[in-house]
Coordinates of C-alpha atoms in Angstrom, one line a residue:
Chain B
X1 CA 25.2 -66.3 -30.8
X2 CA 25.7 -63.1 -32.6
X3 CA 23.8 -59.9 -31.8
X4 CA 21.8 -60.6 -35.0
X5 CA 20.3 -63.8 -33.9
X6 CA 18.9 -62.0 -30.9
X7 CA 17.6 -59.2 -32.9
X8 CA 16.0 -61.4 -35.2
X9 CA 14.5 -64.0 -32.3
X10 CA 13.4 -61.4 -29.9
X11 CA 11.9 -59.4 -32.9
X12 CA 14.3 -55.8 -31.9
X13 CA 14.2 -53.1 -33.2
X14 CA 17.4 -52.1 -33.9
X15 CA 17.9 -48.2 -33.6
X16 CA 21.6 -47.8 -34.2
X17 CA 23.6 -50.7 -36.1
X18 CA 26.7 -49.0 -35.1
X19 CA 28.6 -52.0 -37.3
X20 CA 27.9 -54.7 -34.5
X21 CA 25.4 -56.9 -35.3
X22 CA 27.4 -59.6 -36.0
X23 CA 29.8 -59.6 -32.6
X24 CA 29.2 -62.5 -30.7
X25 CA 27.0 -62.0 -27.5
X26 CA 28.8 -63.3 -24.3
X27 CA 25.7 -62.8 -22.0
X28 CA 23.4 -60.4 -20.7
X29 CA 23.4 -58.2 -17.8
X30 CA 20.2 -56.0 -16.8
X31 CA 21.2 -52.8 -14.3
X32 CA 20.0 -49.2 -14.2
X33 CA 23.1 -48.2 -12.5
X34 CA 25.6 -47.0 -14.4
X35 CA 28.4 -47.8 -11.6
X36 CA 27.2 -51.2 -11.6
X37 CA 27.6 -51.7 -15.0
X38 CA 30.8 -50.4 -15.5
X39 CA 32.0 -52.8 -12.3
X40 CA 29.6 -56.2 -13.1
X41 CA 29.0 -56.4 -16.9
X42 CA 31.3 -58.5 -18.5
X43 CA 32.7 -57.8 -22.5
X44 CA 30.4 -59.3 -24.9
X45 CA 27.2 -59.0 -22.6
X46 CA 24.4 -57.1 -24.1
X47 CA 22.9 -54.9 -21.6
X48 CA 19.1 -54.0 -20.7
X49 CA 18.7 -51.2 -19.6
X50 CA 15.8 -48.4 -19.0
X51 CA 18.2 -45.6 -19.5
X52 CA 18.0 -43.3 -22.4
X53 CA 21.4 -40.9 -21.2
X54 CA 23.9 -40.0 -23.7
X55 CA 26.3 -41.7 -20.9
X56 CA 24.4 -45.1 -21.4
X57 CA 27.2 -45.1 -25.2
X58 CA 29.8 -44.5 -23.0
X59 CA 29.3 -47.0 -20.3
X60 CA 28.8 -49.9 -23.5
X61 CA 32.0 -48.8 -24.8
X62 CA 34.3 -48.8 -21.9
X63 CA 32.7 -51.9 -20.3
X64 CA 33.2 -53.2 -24.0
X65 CA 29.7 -54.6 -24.0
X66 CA 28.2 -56.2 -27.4
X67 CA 25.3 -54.2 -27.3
X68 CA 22.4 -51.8 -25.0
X69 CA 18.8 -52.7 -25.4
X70 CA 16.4 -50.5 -24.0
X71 CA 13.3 -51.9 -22.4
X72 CA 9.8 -49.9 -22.2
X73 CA 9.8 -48.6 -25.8
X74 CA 10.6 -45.3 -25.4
X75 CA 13.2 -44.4 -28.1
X76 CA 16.5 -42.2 -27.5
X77 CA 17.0 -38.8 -27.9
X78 CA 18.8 -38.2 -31.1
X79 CA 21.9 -36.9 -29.1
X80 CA 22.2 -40.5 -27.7
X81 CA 21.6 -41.9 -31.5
X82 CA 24.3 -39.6 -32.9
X83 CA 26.8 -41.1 -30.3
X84 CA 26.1 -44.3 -30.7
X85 CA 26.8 -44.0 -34.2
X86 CA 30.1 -42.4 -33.3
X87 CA 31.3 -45.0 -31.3
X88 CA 29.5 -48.0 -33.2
X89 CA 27.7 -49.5 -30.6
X90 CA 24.4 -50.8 -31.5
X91 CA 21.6 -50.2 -29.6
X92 CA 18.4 -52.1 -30.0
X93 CA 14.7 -51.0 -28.7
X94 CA 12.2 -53.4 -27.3
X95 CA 8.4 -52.3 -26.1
X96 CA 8.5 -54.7 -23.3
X97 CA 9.8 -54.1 -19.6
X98 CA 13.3 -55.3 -18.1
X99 CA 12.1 -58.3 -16.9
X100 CA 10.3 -60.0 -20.1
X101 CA 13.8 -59.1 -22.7
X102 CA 15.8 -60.6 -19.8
X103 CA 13.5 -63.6 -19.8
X104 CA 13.5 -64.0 -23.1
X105 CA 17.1 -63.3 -23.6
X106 CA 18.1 -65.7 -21.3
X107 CA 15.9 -68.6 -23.1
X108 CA 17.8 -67.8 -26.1
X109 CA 21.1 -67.5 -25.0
X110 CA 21.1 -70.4 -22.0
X111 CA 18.0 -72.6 -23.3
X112 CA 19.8 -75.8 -21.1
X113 CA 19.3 -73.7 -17.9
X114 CA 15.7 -72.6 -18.6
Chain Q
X1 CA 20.7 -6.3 1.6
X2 CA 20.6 -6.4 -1.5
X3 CA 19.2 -8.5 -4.8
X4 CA 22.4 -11.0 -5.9
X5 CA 21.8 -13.0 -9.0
X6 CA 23.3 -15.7 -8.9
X7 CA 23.7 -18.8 -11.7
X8 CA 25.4 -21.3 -9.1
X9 CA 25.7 -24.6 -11.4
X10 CA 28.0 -24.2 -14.1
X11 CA 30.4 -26.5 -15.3
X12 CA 33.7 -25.9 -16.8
X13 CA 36.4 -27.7 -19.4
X14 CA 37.4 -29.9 -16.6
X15 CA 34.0 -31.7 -16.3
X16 CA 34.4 -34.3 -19.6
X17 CA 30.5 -33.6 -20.7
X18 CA 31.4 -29.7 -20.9
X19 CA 32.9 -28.2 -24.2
X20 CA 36.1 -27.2 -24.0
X21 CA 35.6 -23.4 -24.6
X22 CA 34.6 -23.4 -20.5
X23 CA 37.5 -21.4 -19.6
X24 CA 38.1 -19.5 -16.8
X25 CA 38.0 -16.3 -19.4
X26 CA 35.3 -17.2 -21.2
X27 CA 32.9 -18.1 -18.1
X28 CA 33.7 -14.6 -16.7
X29 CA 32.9 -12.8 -19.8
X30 CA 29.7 -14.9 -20.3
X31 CA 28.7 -14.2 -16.7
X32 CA 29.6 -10.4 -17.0
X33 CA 27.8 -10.2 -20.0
X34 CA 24.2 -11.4 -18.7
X35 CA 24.9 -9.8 -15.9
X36 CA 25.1 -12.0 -12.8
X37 CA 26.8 -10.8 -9.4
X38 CA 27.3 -14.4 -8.2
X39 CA 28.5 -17.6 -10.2
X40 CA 29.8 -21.2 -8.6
X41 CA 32.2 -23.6 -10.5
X42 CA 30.6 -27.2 -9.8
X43 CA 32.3 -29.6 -11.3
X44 CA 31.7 -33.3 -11.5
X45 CA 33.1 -34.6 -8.5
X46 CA 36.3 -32.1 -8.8
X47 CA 37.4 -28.3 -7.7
X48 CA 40.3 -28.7 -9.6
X49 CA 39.0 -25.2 -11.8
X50 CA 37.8 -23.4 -8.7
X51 CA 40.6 -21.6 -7.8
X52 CA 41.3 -20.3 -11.7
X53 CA 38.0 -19.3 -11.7
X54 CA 37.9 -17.3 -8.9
X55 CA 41.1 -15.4 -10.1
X56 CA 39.3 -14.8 -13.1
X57 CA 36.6 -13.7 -11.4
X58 CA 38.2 -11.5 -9.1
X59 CA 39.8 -9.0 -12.0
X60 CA 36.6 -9.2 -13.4
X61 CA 34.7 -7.8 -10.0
X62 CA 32.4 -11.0 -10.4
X63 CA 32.2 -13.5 -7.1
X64 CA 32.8 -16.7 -7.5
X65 CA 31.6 -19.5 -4.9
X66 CA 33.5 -22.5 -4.6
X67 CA 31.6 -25.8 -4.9
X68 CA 31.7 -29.3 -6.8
X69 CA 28.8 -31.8 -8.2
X70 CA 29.1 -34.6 -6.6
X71 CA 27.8 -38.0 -8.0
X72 CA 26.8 -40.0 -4.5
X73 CA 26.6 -43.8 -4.6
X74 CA 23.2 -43.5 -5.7
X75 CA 23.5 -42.1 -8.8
X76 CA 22.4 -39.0 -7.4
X77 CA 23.8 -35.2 -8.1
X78 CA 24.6 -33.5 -4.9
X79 CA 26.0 -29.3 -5.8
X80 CA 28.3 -28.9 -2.2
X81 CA 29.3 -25.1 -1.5
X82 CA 31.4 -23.7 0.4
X83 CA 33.0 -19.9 1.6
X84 CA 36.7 -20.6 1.0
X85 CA 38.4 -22.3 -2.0
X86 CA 40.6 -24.1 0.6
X87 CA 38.2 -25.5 2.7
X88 CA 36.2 -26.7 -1.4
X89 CA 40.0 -28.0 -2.3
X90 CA 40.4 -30.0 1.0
X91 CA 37.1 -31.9 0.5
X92 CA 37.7 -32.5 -3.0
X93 CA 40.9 -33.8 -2.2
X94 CA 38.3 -36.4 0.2
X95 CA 36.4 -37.1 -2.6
X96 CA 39.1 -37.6 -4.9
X97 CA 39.7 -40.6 -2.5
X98 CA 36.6 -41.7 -3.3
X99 CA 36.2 -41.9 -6.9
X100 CA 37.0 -45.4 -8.5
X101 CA 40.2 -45.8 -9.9
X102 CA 39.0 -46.4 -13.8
X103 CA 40.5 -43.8 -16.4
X104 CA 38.6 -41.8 -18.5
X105 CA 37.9 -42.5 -21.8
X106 CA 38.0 -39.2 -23.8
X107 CA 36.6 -40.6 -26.9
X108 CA 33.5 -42.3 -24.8
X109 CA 33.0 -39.3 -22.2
X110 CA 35.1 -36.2 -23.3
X111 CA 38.4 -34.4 -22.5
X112 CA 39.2 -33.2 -18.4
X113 CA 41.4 -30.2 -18.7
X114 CA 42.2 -28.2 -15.9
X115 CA 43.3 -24.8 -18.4
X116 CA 45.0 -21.5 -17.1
X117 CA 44.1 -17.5 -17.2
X118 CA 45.8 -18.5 -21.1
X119 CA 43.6 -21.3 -21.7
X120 CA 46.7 -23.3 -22.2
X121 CA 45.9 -26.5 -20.6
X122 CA 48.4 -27.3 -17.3
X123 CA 46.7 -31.0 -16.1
X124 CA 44.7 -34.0 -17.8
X125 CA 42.8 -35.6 -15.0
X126 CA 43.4 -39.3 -16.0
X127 CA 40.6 -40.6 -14.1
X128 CA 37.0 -41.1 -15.1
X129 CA 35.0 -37.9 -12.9
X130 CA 32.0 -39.0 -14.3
X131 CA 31.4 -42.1 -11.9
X132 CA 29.8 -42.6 -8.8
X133 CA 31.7 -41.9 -5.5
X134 CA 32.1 -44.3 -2.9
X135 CA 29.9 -41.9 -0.4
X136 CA 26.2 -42.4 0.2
X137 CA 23.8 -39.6 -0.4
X138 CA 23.5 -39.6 3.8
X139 CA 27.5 -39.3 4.3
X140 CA 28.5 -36.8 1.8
X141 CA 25.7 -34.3 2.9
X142 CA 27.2 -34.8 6.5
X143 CA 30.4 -33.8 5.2
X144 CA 29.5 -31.2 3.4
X145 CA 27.5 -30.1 6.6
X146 CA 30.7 -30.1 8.8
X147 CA 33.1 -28.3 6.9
X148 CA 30.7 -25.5 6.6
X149 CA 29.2 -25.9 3.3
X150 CA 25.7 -25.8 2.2
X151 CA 24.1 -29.4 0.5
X152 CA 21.8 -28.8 -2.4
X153 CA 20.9 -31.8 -4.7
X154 CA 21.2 -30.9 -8.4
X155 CA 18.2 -31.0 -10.4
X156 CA 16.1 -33.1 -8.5
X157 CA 13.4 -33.7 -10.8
X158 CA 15.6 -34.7 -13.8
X159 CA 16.4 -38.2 -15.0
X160 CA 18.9 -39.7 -14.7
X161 CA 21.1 -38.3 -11.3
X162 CA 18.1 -36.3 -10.1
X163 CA 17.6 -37.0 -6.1
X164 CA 13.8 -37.6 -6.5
X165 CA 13.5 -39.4 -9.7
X166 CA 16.6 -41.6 -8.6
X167 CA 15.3 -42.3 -5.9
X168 CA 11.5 -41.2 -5.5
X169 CA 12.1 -39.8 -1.9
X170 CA 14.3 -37.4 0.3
X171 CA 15.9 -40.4 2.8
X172 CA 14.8 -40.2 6.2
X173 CA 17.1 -37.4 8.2
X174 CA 17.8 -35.2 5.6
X175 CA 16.5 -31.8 5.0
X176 CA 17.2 -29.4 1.9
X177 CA 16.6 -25.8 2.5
X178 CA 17.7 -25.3 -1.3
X179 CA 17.0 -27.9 -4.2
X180 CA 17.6 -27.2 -7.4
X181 CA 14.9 -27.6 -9.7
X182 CA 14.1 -27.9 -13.7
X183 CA 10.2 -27.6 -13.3
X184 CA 8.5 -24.8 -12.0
X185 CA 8.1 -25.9 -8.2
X186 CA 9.8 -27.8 -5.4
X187 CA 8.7 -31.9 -5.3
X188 CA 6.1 -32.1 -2.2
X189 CA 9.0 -35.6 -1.5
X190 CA 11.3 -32.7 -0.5
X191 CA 9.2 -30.8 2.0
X192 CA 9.3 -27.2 2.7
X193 CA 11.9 -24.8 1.5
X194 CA 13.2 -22.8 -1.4
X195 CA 13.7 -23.6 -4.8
X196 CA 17.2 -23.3 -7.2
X197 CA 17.3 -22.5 -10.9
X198 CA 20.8 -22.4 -12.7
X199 CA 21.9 -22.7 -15.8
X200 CA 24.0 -26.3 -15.4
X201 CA 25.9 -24.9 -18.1
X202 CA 28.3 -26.9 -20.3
X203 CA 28.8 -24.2 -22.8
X204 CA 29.7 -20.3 -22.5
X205 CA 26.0 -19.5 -24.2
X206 CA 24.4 -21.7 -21.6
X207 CA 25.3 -19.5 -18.9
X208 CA 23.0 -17.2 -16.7
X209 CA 19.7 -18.8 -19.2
X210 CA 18.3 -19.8 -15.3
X211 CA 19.3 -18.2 -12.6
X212 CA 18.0 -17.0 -9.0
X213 CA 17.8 -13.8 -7.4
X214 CA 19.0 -13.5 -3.7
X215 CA 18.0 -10.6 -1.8
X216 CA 20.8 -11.5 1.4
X217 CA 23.7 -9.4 3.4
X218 CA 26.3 -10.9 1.0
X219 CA 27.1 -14.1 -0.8
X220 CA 28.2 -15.9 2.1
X221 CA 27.0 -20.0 2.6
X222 CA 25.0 -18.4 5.8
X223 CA 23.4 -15.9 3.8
X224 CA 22.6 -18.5 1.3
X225 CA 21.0 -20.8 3.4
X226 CA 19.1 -17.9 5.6
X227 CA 17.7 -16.3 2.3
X228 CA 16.3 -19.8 1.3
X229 CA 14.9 -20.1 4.7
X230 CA 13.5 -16.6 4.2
X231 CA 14.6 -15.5 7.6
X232 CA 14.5 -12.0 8.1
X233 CA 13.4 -10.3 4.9
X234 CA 15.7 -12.6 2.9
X235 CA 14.3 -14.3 -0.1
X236 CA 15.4 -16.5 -3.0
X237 CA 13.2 -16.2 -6.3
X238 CA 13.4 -17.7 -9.6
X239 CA 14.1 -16.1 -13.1
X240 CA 14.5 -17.6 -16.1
X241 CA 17.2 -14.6 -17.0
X242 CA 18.4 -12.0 -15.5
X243 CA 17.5 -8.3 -16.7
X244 CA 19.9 -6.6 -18.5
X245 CA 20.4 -2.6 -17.8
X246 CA 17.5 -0.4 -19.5
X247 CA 15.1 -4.2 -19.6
X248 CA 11.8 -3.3 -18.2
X249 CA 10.5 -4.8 -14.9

């Protein structure tokens, strides 16, 4: 499933395109953590996150993650925006809290295990 | 006794979020400029500029006070100072142990340049600094405790890395004389003791914008800690900058 699909079926708001929307999506991870992330996420996961931190693009880009949405609604600082641009990765905005996206998310990307 | 100001969080070309124009030169001047007696090279998780610094520093008739930023397993920001630059390069040697072994990726974090008196760059540090040590909050302050140095969590009430918004309390055990701050006042989570304001600059205009005045026998870790204890007519106060010659007040 591509990053688009999930945009469109979790109703995103998509903040930075970056030139990704249509990578495939390998899974999700959720983690606040930014060590955690870098050690656990796997390439391809989209990652919810309640970070806003310019570091958050860099994290997404080493871990070589599909995507960062940010649950709780509160949108980036332009500084973050700018580098996401930069370094293409898309970063998508959802109102609701960690827990809902990655219920949701994982309906729509494992519906057998739900 | 006398009134040191002091800017003691500033970050040079070596830490990948600061701009490259943190020289040693250039971080003198800018200090000299606004006037500051005291400044500390703190560095994500590194000392590898210290030394420079301090040579800089020491032409210039500005002390320097060797120190690091240390990024604990929590995510949190912990500024570690010590008197000597040997005893700071030992420890970051420690701590160099402790980082995980995943390179940096200039493009995603920015360049980590250890630069000369010249500015002409002598090391790349090929590993990611901006990562979270293999060292709890608890263990590195015990470290820091028994070299000599003096503990003071960076910006505690700033989000991310900040001790209180990371984790919403001071862990049971520890006690910071000094915290540095953002907001006007110390978090009642830390308990009693003295507030920090620095600059936590990443670029040459940053530097000495907040900054704290010690009134102290000397800009010794001792005298640190005693002025923010207030022992003894020692104090530590808060400015936002610090007065230039011929300012009022």
């Amino acid at each position: 499933m591509t990053l688009r699909d999930i945009v469109q079926r979790l109703a995103l708001e998509v903040v930075v395109d970056g030139g990704g929307l249509d990578r495939e999506v390998s899974g999700g991870f959720s983690g606040d953590l930014l060590s955690n992330v870098l050690a656990a996420a796997r390439p391809g996961n989209l990652w919810i996150t309640i970070q806003r931190h310019v570091n958050v693009v860099g994290v997404a880009q080493v871990a070589g993650l599909s995507g960062v949405l940010l649950a709780g609604g509160e949108a980036p600082a332009p500084a973050v925006v700018a580098k996401a641009e930069e370094m293409g990765i898309p970063i998508l905005l959802a109102p609701d809290a960690a827990f809902e996206l990655a219920g949701r998310l994982h309906r729509v990307l494992l519906p057998e295990e739900t | 006794m006398r009134t040191l100001v002091a800017d003691l969080h500033i970050h040079t070309c070596l830490s990948p979020c600061a701009s490259l124009r943190m020289s040693p030169r250039a971080i003198v001047a800018a200090a000299r400029a606004c006037g500051l007696d005291l400044i500390a090279v703190t560095d994500h998780n590194t000392a590898g500029m210290v030394e420079e610094v301090a040579r800089a520093g020491r032409a210039a008739g500005l002390r320097i006070l060797p120190g690091m930023e240390l990024e604990t397993r929590e995510e949190v920001h912990l500024l570690a100072y010590f008197d000597d630059a040997a005893t700071c390069r030992d420890f970051a040697a420690e701590i160099y142990a402790l980082l995980p072994d995943r390179p940096n990726d200039p493009r995603s974090f920015g360049d980590q340049v250890v630069v000369d008196a010249d500015e002409t760059i002598v090391y790349v540090e090929p590993k990611l600094l901006l990562s979270a040590l293999r060292l709890s909050l608890e263990e590195a302050a015990a470290r820091i405790a028994a070299l000599g140095g003096l503990a003071v969590p960076a910006h505690v009430d700033r989000s991310p890395y900040g001790l209180v918004t990371q984790l919403g309390f001071v862990p049971k055990g520890l006690r910071f004389p000094l915290v540095e701050v953002d907001g006007a006042s110390r978090p009642a989570e830390c308990g009693p003791g003295a507030v920090l304001w620095s600059s936590d600059a990443h670029t040459p205009e940053e530097i000495g914008s907040r900054v704290t005045a010690f009134r102290m026998n000397g800009a010794t870790i001792d005298e640190i800690r005693r002025a923010a204890l207030g022992l003894d007519g020692r104090s530590a106060a808060v400015r936002r900058r610090p007065r230039r010659e011929g300012e009022a007040g």
